[in-house]
């Protein structure tokens, strides 16, 4: 939520999910095919991969979701996938915002799955006006019901037939029924005689009308009239609440779910507030390792960053310096600081230091597209061929081979020989692709590797360490970038689903081979895992190819480094989608045409194929909203609409169909992020389509009128290739540094004492003698004061909070 003084963000971090005991099985085979749906306020945001034929699945998936600060709860639905019928719901776990707020470091543990209670599966809001009219002798209670939005879909047609039931003082009144709508408009008024002695509350319930079966509950709002008789009028949108919870008879019998969820609220100030902090950090990096005897600020940050938060600090610093064009210089400084602490080449960059984590994060942010181009073809080939590959004799499965009537048992040596051939083929193809990728590797990555290569070469000049400079590069490129992506392709978005057991084993063996190449020591690998010996000739040849590749990779001139980013437009997301093609002015038809879409930092364009000429495009500045479309509109829940202004300024809609909920949310997230600076984004939209003479969602006949649902620009999924947000990164860095400022101060004094320096020198009034840490402490305090001022002016603090802040400032 953006406003003049601050920006409030709620980041929900969802970490590995897996099972402990067993789910209640939902099919006749005695097992399930479970997957998870993650919903934020009843809107599906994430779908995990399906784990086949098990009651104890492991997902191990991690997500970060950016949300508006008004969200209420996050729910995890465990489903059983069925090929022929509707998927079964095994159970759910719900974590409210209040629970997450009580655990600032994150909520972690096992939670029992609960059965699905239809009366609790409610969603949406209702627009009401409550008035108390008349004199003391004859007072009236008037309830006006205007409309509702985003109601639960209870009917098979993907909608509901809602009506309102108003109850007060043992009297009940009902509204008319609005057919086939989750965005009904009633505009009806209900009046009751106000009884001062009545103890019953005013209850507004929303129901789905059914002709044959029992009406379905859609939610309710309750007002305590007795305690608010002095209030003359109250109007607004009210969240629909579930009915009273029933006792959980099956709780604990449906299985349990382990998860980690953390809610992080951040108030982001305007960018000018962060300039002193950013300028100080940039000055320290530009100054390089030598500080004329002064203590380096980056050294202090490195020494006081704990293992628990090192990954998060590393990614924030990398993004900040990428935005400032100083990522290479920042990493080079960390390389120098790490080398100064290292005398043993065999352990160089092998620990999870700030340098290692920062370089790892840098590769993911700047090189994810490069990773996909390198690994994509080989990983897809492994998935498609599904070949049985095993080199470890203790794990070889003997099977029959041959055609019908000529079966024979394949020997262990034959299995290993055949597996070696397959693995050699995969490894050779991958190394050929890597060798040809010098020019496609981002220039900033090449330049950073060049600095690393030179630093290590200078630190270990001896001839006996001639491979160390190559290993320093491969320790990041192979061991921390390529190998993890090969072993877990879904986590790096190389595949949509997890690999099965056979494919996982092949990927693991291929990753081991790449690690061995990266270590550049085939003999050590043979001694550790002797059964890898059949691959040694190929690995030895691959080591030579890798050295040659690195030599070419780091051979980049400064002019080439400066020119490459200007020569290409940043591709944010691309892939095939189905676009709706309406025919004339007649009824809206559900005909979709498959095209290849490309979203860049400038426009959304599409063409028939990836390599064909772009046939049309929508500039980002013309986009007004990117939102989901109701399932009933096209018979699919994976359709989104892009609302944009044409050349005449008229709003047009483009309807795009995705193949799954994850792809839908990824495209929506990408579109919302690149349009984040658009000043004319809509606040409301129609989730249906204009069919005939009215909208299918709310049945309104004005095609250009205000939408019936609110837009959700702030709901996005974090990706490695997200556009940089300098203000947010600065805020996250400030929040970390301010949290460890006392530890930094203690470490600062300790390090000064070790250097036998005068502590008072750093606190003198001469700016030339003030070092980075001393300046940082003052910058942090100024920023904290700015946050207090913003909170005071926003009116979100209680009197008690204000008094506490005043005491702290005093």
XYZ file of C-alpha atoms in Angstrom, residues 13 108 211 240 297 322 435 556 591 612 772 781 804 806:
14
model
C 7.915 -16.426 3.637
C 7.542 -23.474 12.620
C -33.738 -25.293 -5.470
C -17.758 -12.043 5.952
C 32.655 -1.056 7.288
C 23.444 -4.264 -8.531
C 31.831 -24.458 -23.730
C 36.466 -9.826 -21.192
C -11.889 -19.762 -28.492
C 9.180 -15.312 -35.452
C 32.806 4.147 8.116
C 19.942 6.550 14.273
C 7.107 4.483 24.635
C 9.001 9.390 23.223
